Amino acid sequence: MQIYNTMSKKKEEFVPIEPGKVRMYVCGPTVYNLIHIGNARPMIFFDTVRRYMTYKGLEVNYVSNFTDVDDKIIKKANEEGVSSEEISKRYIEECKKDMASMNILPATTHPLATQEIDGMLDMIDTLIKKDYAYPAVDGTVYYRTRKFMDYGKLSHKNLDDLRSGERQLKVSGQDQKDDPLDFVLWKPKKEGEPFWKSPWCDGRPGWHIECSVMSKKYLGEQIDIHGGGEDLVFPHHENEIAQSEACSGKAFANYWMHNAFLNINNHKMSKSAGNFFTVRDITEKYDGQVLRFFMLTAHYRTPLNFSDELMESSKTGYERIVTCVSNLTYLLEGDRAAQITDEEKEQIKEALVYRRNFENAMDDDFNTADAISAIFDLVRYTNSKVSEDSSREFLETLKNEIVSLADILGLIVERKEELGDEEIEKLIEERQAARKNKDFARADEIRNQLLDMGIILEDTREGVKWKKA
Ligand code: AMP
Ligand code: ZN
């Protein structure tokens, strides 16, 4: 399996630290609003990486955080006159619903920054003891960027170039830093902000330290893969490397993977410019599966442009697979010859080539675009070979082949039998009872079972509501 590493700017053979196991950390969203479709790109892509690695027999420990303390969360809380905690809790719940609608599996762990403050205090303390960090007079703790000799190795930036850029910036607190390049690890509280006690001042952590600490706690000092959108390469990931490696004295992550941006009508999508869509906006119009399909039609390192036209063609493409599978289901419902013919056996051998093409594409730095083409080729082949005369085994084998390849990409292409409203309500009641008994595993199982049938649950103040995707 070849992975493009942002650090070396090359594709490299993937060799995990511990044979058979993968430790992967992906920076998650800041939760102050419904997630937008740009945020969905890394979520869908890294979920697909995880699914493919699992398919290859690797055990993936996948950690993705929620940043639940941040200026934007505080601003939103003040606007609404509620606590930051209420805002972050609300949008974590909403984010989880969006993830489910796009068939994104929950990570092994979704840590919250606010629950990991002790680890952050420890890491900052270690960095101060090693002289990689220092507190300023007002209690702000800064990282001593120049002391970390490898600074810039991920983003391929040169410290002196950075320095000349920094000089033109008027950054607050600049005068109390030893060097303009130093960045914040801990900052003093302001009026009306959440804060924690620390040896330096009452305050809160900087953003970069959060990920270094959560990655270390849940995956260890050295990990296989660290991922996120390409905007995070600098400074976020560069700073994470500086913190983690200065602290442990070891290489932090072996493979750095970054997805390119999702644009809208060829313009950068940005919340401030108002040209963005939330996942919710889109899934009201399209099945979450179509959105997932759309994201996977491009290689993750190429920018992807979002438009109605492309969504419509994704819908057509996705439905082509679904239709092929339902035709097979329909044929299987009738009386079919039990005995597979020699000709059919040969054809099945031929059909297996598409799985090889699929794997070759995925092994080549997760080329999901070519993997989808391999599924289309298989669909075309299937349509050309099956008929009323096909044997049961032949039909079943081809159907399983299509369904299982799509499933590796997290695409559900088999329409399950529709449930009646009453049966849905019954399952929802059972889920509520399970939650009451703190049997969250069963509750999640029911949610997923319903999701598989295209039914999305929403926990509202008035109780549980459901809708068809
Ligand atoms: P944020 O909430 O801004 O920290 O973003 C969460 C994740 O979404 C990060 O990995 C970002 O790099 C990624 N991201 C944000 N906007 C986009 C976009 N337009 N296209 C692709 N990825 C994005
Ligand atoms: Zn991060």
Coordinates of N, CA and C in Angstrom, one line a residue, residues 343-344 347-348 350-351 378-390 394-395 398:
E343 N -19.8 -22.1 -18.1 CA -19.6 -20.7 -18.7 C -19.7 -19.7 -17.6
E344 N -20.7 -19.8 -16.8 CA -20.8 -18.8 -15.7 C -19.6 -18.9 -14.8
Q347 N -17.1 -16.8 -16.3 CA -17.4 -15.4 -16.2 C -17.1 -14.8 -14.8
I348 N -17.3 -15.7 -13.8 CA -17.1 -15.2 -12.5 C -15.6 -15.0 -12.3
E350 N -13.6 -14.0 -14.6 CA -13.4 -12.8 -15.3 C -13.8 -11.6 -14.5
A351 N -14.9 -11.7 -13.8 CA -15.4 -10.6 -13.0 C -14.5 -10.3 -11.8
L378 N -17.5 -3.4 -13.2 CA -18.1 -4.6 -12.7 C -19.6 -4.6 -13.0
V379 N -20.2 -3.4 -12.7 CA -21.7 -3.3 -13.0 C -22.0 -3.5 -14.4
R380 N -21.2 -2.8 -15.3 CA -21.4 -3.0 -16.7 C -21.3 -4.5 -17.1
Y381 N -20.3 -5.1 -16.6 CA -20.0 -6.5 -17.0 C -21.2 -7.4 -16.5
T382 N -21.7 -7.1 -15.3 CA -22.8 -7.8 -14.7 C -24.0 -7.6 -15.6
N383 N -24.3 -6.4 -15.9 CA -25.5 -6.1 -16.7 C -25.5 -6.8 -18.0
S384 N -24.3 -7.0 -18.5 CA -24.2 -7.6 -19.9 C -24.3 -9.2 -19.8
K385 N -24.1 -9.7 -18.6 CA -24.0 -11.2 -18.5 C -25.3 -11.8 -17.8
V386 N -26.0 -11.1 -17.0 CA -27.1 -11.8 -16.3 C -28.4 -11.7 -17.1
S387 N -29.2 -12.7 -16.9 CA -30.5 -12.8 -17.5 C -31.4 -13.7 -16.7
E388 N -32.6 -13.9 -17.2 CA -33.6 -14.7 -16.5 C -33.0 -16.2 -16.4
D389 N -32.1 -16.5 -17.3 CA -31.6 -17.9 -17.3 C -30.4 -18.1 -16.3
S390 N -29.9 -17.0 -15.7 CA -28.7 -17.2 -14.9 C -29.0 -18.1 -13.7
F394 N -24.6 -17.8 -9.6 CA -24.0 -16.8 -10.4 C -24.5 -15.4 -10.0
L395 N -25.8 -15.3 -9.8 CA -26.4 -14.0 -9.5 C -25.9 -13.6 -8.1
L398 N -22.2 -12.4 -8.1 CA -22.0 -11.1 -8.7 C -22.6 -10.0 -7.7

